[in-house]
Amino acid sequence: MQQIDNFIETAINRLSGESGTMISNFYVDLRDDGRQRITQNYIDHCINLCASRGISAERSGDGLLIHVNLQSCYLNSNQSFLFNTAINYTRSIHGNHL
Protein backbone atom coordinates (compact mmCIF):
# COMPACT_ATOMS: atom_id res chain seq x y z
CA MET A 1 0.00 0.00 0.00
CA GLN A 2 2.91 2.37 0.67
CA GLN A 3 4.00 2.07 -2.95
CA ILE A 4 0.51 3.08 -4.10
CA ASP A 5 0.64 6.10 -1.78
CA ASN A 6 4.01 7.01 -3.29
CA PHE A 7 2.52 6.90 -6.81
CA ILE A 8 -0.34 9.18 -5.77
CA GLU A 9 1.98 11.64 -4.03
CA THR A 10 4.33 11.74 -7.03
CA ALA A 11 1.33 12.44 -9.28
CA ILE A 12 0.33 15.30 -6.97
CA ASN A 13 3.86 16.71 -7.13
CA ARG A 14 3.78 16.54 -10.92
CA LEU A 15 0.53 18.50 -10.86
CA SER A 16 2.41 21.52 -9.50
CA GLY A 17 4.43 21.76 -12.71
CA GLU A 18 3.53 24.15 -15.49
CA SER A 19 1.72 21.46 -17.48
CA GLY A 20 -0.57 20.73 -14.53
CA THR A 21 -1.18 17.14 -15.56
CA MET A 22 -3.79 15.17 -13.60
CA ILE A 23 -2.67 11.81 -14.98
CA SER A 24 0.64 10.10 -14.24
CA ASN A 25 1.94 6.76 -15.43
CA PHE A 26 4.35 4.44 -13.66
CA TYR A 27 5.93 1.04 -14.18
CA VAL A 28 6.39 -1.46 -11.36
CA ASP A 29 8.73 -4.42 -11.82
CA LEU A 30 7.14 -7.17 -9.74
CA ARG A 31 10.48 -8.96 -9.45
CA ASP A 32 11.93 -6.07 -7.42
CA ASP A 33 10.82 -7.71 -4.18
CA GLY A 34 12.87 -10.83 -4.96
CA ARG A 35 10.04 -12.98 -6.35
CA GLN A 36 11.16 -15.88 -8.53
CA ARG A 37 7.76 -16.47 -10.11
CA ILE A 38 5.10 -13.98 -11.05
CA THR A 39 1.84 -15.93 -10.88
CA GLN A 40 -1.48 -14.81 -12.31
CA ASN A 41 -2.89 -14.89 -8.78
CA TYR A 42 -0.23 -12.42 -7.62
CA ILE A 43 -0.86 -10.18 -10.66
CA ASP A 44 -4.61 -10.22 -9.95
CA HIS A 45 -3.96 -9.36 -6.29
CA CYS A 46 -1.80 -6.36 -7.27
CA ILE A 47 -4.33 -5.12 -9.84
CA ASN A 48 -7.17 -5.46 -7.32
CA LEU A 49 -5.15 -3.60 -4.69
CA CYS A 50 -4.66 -0.72 -7.14
CA ALA A 51 -8.34 -0.80 -8.07
CA SER A 52 -9.29 -0.48 -4.39
CA ARG A 53 -7.70 3.00 -4.52
CA GLY A 54 -9.27 3.94 -7.86
CA ILE A 55 -6.03 3.35 -9.78
CA SER A 56 -5.90 1.32 -12.96
CA ALA A 57 -3.17 -1.24 -13.54
CA GLU A 58 -2.40 -3.68 -16.31
CA ARG A 59 0.21 -6.35 -16.78
CA SER A 60 3.26 -5.60 -18.88
CA GLY A 61 5.84 -8.38 -18.94
CA ASP A 62 6.99 -9.05 -15.37
CA GLY A 63 5.49 -5.83 -14.12
CA LEU A 64 2.52 -3.54 -14.08
CA LEU A 65 1.72 -0.31 -15.88
CA ILE A 66 0.08 1.93 -13.28
CA HIS A 67 -2.18 4.82 -14.32
CA VAL A 68 -2.98 7.39 -11.60
CA ASN A 69 -5.76 9.84 -12.44
CA LEU A 70 -5.98 12.42 -9.67
CA GLN A 71 -9.56 13.22 -10.65
CA SER A 72 -10.76 9.72 -9.82
CA CYS A 73 -8.32 7.99 -7.43
CA TYR A 74 -9.01 7.75 -3.71
CA LEU A 75 -6.82 10.03 -1.60
CA ASN A 76 -6.08 9.72 2.08
CA SER A 77 -6.37 12.84 4.27
CA ASN A 78 -2.73 13.88 3.84
CA GLN A 79 -2.93 13.41 0.08
CA SER A 80 -6.12 15.48 -0.03
CA PHE A 81 -4.28 18.32 1.68
CA LEU A 82 -1.33 17.99 -0.73
CA PHE A 83 -3.71 17.89 -3.71
CA ASN A 84 -5.50 21.05 -2.59
CA THR A 85 -2.15 22.80 -2.12
CA ALA A 86 -0.97 21.70 -5.58
CA ILE A 87 -4.20 22.89 -7.23
CA ASN A 88 -3.94 26.29 -5.55
CA TYR A 89 -0.26 26.54 -6.49
CA THR A 90 -0.74 25.68 -10.15
CA ARG A 91 -3.61 28.17 -10.40
CA SER A 92 -1.72 31.03 -8.78
CA ILE A 93 1.71 30.46 -10.36
CA HIS A 94 0.87 29.05 -13.77
CA GLY A 95 -2.68 30.29 -14.24
CA ASN A 96 -3.95 26.76 -14.87
CA HIS A 97 -7.60 26.12 -14.10
CA LEU A 98 -7.84 22.37 -13.79
PDB file of C-alpha atoms in Angstrom:
ATOM      1  CA  MET A   1       0.000   0.000   0.000  1.00  0.00           C
ATOM      2  CA  GLN A   2       2.911   2.366   0.666  1.00  0.00           C
ATOM      3  CA  GLN A   3       4.005   2.073  -2.945  1.00  0.00           C
ATOM      4  CA  ILE A   4       0.512   3.084  -4.100  1.00  0.00           C
ATOM      5  CA  ASP A   5       0.635   6.099  -1.776  1.00  0.00           C
ATOM      6  CA  ASN A   6       4.008   7.010  -3.289  1.00  0.00           C
ATOM      7  CA  PHE A   7       2.523   6.902  -6.811  1.00  0.00           C
ATOM      8  CA  ILE A   8      -0.344   9.182  -5.769  1.00  0.00           C
ATOM      9  CA  GLU A   9       1.977  11.639  -4.030  1.00  0.00           C
ATOM     10  CA  THR A  10       4.329  11.740  -7.026  1.00  0.00           C
ATOM     11  CA  ALA A  11       1.334  12.435  -9.285  1.00  0.00           C
ATOM     12  CA  ILE A  12       0.331  15.298  -6.969  1.00  0.00           C
ATOM     13  CA  ASN A  13       3.864  16.714  -7.126  1.00  0.00           C
ATOM     14  CA  ARG A  14       3.779  16.540 -10.917  1.00  0.00           C
ATOM     15  CA  LEU A  15       0.530  18.501 -10.859  1.00  0.00           C
ATOM     16  CA  SER A  16       2.408  21.516  -9.499  1.00  0.00           C
ATOM     17  CA  GLY A  17       4.425  21.757 -12.711  1.00  0.00           C
ATOM     18  CA  GLU A  18       3.528  24.152 -15.489  1.00  0.00           C
ATOM     19  CA  SER A  19       1.724  21.463 -17.477  1.00  0.00           C
ATOM     20  CA  GLY A  20      -0.567  20.731 -14.533  1.00  0.00           C
ATOM     21  CA  THR A  21      -1.184  17.144 -15.555  1.00  0.00           C
ATOM     22  CA  MET A  22      -3.791  15.174 -13.603  1.00  0.00           C
ATOM     23  CA  ILE A  23      -2.668  11.806 -14.983  1.00  0.00           C
ATOM     24  CA  SER A  24       0.640  10.103 -14.243  1.00  0.00           C
ATOM     25  CA  ASN A  25       1.943   6.761 -15.426  1.00  0.00           C
ATOM     26  CA  PHE A  26       4.353   4.445 -13.657  1.00  0.00           C
ATOM     27  CA  TYR A  27       5.930   1.036 -14.184  1.00  0.00           C
ATOM     28  CA  VAL A  28       6.393  -1.459 -11.364  1.00  0.00           C
ATOM     29  CA  ASP A  29       8.728  -4.418 -11.819  1.00  0.00           C
ATOM     30  CA  LEU A  30       7.142  -7.173  -9.744  1.00  0.00           C
ATOM     31  CA  ARG A  31      10.478  -8.959  -9.448  1.00  0.00           C
ATOM     32  CA  ASP A  32      11.925  -6.074  -7.419  1.00  0.00           C
ATOM     33  CA  ASP A  33      10.815  -7.714  -4.184  1.00  0.00           C
ATOM     34  CA  GLY A  34      12.869 -10.834  -4.956  1.00  0.00           C
ATOM     35  CA  ARG A  35      10.044 -12.982  -6.355  1.00  0.00           C
ATOM     36  CA  GLN A  36      11.158 -15.877  -8.528  1.00  0.00           C
ATOM     37  CA  ARG A  37       7.760 -16.473 -10.110  1.00  0.00           C
ATOM     38  CA  ILE A  38       5.095 -13.977 -11.049  1.00  0.00           C
ATOM     39  CA  THR A  39       1.841 -15.925 -10.875  1.00  0.00           C
ATOM     40  CA  GLN A  40      -1.478 -14.809 -12.310  1.00  0.00           C
ATOM     41  CA  ASN A  41      -2.891 -14.895  -8.779  1.00  0.00           C
ATOM     42  CA  TYR A  42      -0.230 -12.423  -7.620  1.00  0.00           C
ATOM     43  CA  ILE A  43      -0.863 -10.179 -10.658  1.00  0.00           C
ATOM     44  CA  ASP A  44      -4.609 -10.223  -9.948  1.00  0.00           C
ATOM     45  CA  HIS A  45      -3.965  -9.365  -6.290  1.00  0.00           C
ATOM     46  CA  CYS A  46      -1.803  -6.359  -7.268  1.00  0.00           C
ATOM     47  CA  ILE A  47      -4.330  -5.125  -9.839  1.00  0.00           C
ATOM     48  CA  ASN A  48      -7.168  -5.464  -7.324  1.00  0.00           C
ATOM     49  CA  LEU A  49      -5.154  -3.599  -4.693  1.00  0.00           C
ATOM     50  CA  CYS A  50      -4.657  -0.721  -7.140  1.00  0.00           C
ATOM     51  CA  ALA A  51      -8.345  -0.797  -8.067  1.00  0.00           C
ATOM     52  CA  SER A  52      -9.285  -0.482  -4.390  1.00  0.00           C
ATOM     53  CA  ARG A  53      -7.703   3.001  -4.523  1.00  0.00           C
ATOM     54  CA  GLY A  54      -9.267   3.939  -7.859  1.00  0.00           C
ATOM     55  CA  ILE A  55      -6.033   3.351  -9.777  1.00  0.00           C
ATOM     56  CA  SER A  56      -5.897   1.316 -12.956  1.00  0.00           C
ATOM     57  CA  ALA A  57      -3.167  -1.241 -13.537  1.00  0.00           C
ATOM     58  CA  GLU A  58      -2.401  -3.683 -16.311  1.00  0.00           C
ATOM     59  CA  ARG A  59       0.213  -6.347 -16.779  1.00  0.00           C
ATOM     60  CA  SER A  60       3.258  -5.596 -18.879  1.00  0.00           C
ATOM     61  CA  GLY A  61       5.841  -8.380 -18.936  1.00  0.00           C
ATOM     62  CA  ASP A  62       6.990  -9.047 -15.373  1.00  0.00           C
ATOM     63  CA  GLY A  63       5.487  -5.833 -14.123  1.00  0.00           C
ATOM     64  CA  LEU A  64       2.518  -3.536 -14.076  1.00  0.00           C
ATOM     65  CA  LEU A  65       1.720  -0.313 -15.875  1.00  0.00           C
ATOM     66  CA  ILE A  66       0.083   1.933 -13.279  1.00  0.00           C
ATOM     67  CA  HIS A  67      -2.182   4.818 -14.316  1.00  0.00           C
ATOM     68  CA  VAL A  68      -2.980   7.385 -11.603  1.00  0.00           C
ATOM     69  CA  ASN A  69      -5.757   9.844 -12.441  1.00  0.00           C
ATOM     70  CA  LEU A  70      -5.977  12.425  -9.669  1.00  0.00           C
ATOM     71  CA  GLN A  71      -9.562  13.224 -10.646  1.00  0.00           C
ATOM     72  CA  SER A  72     -10.762   9.724  -9.824  1.00  0.00           C
ATOM     73  CA  CYS A  73      -8.323   7.989  -7.432  1.00  0.00           C
ATOM     74  CA  TYR A  74      -9.007   7.754  -3.708  1.00  0.00           C
ATOM     75  CA  LEU A  75      -6.822  10.032  -1.602  1.00  0.00           C
ATOM     76  CA  ASN A  76      -6.080   9.720   2.085  1.00  0.00           C
ATOM     77  CA  SER A  77      -6.371  12.836   4.270  1.00  0.00           C
ATOM     78  CA  ASN A  78      -2.726  13.879   3.838  1.00  0.00           C
ATOM     79  CA  GLN A  79      -2.930  13.410   0.075  1.00  0.00           C
ATOM     80  CA  SER A  80      -6.124  15.484  -0.029  1.00  0.00           C
ATOM     81  CA  PHE A  81      -4.279  18.320   1.678  1.00  0.00           C
ATOM     82  CA  LEU A  82      -1.332  17.994  -0.734  1.00  0.00           C
ATOM     83  CA  PHE A  83      -3.711  17.888  -3.713  1.00  0.00           C
ATOM     84  CA  ASN A  84      -5.496  21.045  -2.588  1.00  0.00           C
ATOM     85  CA  THR A  85      -2.150  22.803  -2.122  1.00  0.00           C
ATOM     86  CA  ALA A  86      -0.968  21.696  -5.575  1.00  0.00           C
ATOM     87  CA  ILE A  87      -4.199  22.888  -7.228  1.00  0.00           C
ATOM     88  CA  ASN A  88      -3.941  26.293  -5.553  1.00  0.00           C
ATOM     89  CA  TYR A  89      -0.260  26.543  -6.491  1.00  0.00           C
ATOM     90  CA  THR A  90      -0.739  25.683 -10.154  1.00  0.00           C
ATOM     91  CA  ARG A  91      -3.608  28.169 -10.403  1.00  0.00           C
ATOM     92  CA  SER A  92      -1.722  31.030  -8.777  1.00  0.00           C
ATOM     93  CA  ILE A  93       1.706  30.462 -10.357  1.00  0.00           C
ATOM     94  CA  HIS A  94       0.871  29.052 -13.768  1.00  0.00           C
ATOM     95  CA  GLY A  95      -2.682  30.287 -14.238  1.00  0.00           C
ATOM     96  CA  ASN A  96      -3.954  26.759 -14.866  1.00  0.00           C
ATOM     97  CA  HIS A  97      -7.601  26.121 -14.103  1.00  0.00           C
ATOM     98  CA  LEU A  98      -7.840  22.372 -13.795  1.00  0.00           C
TER      99      LEU A  98
END
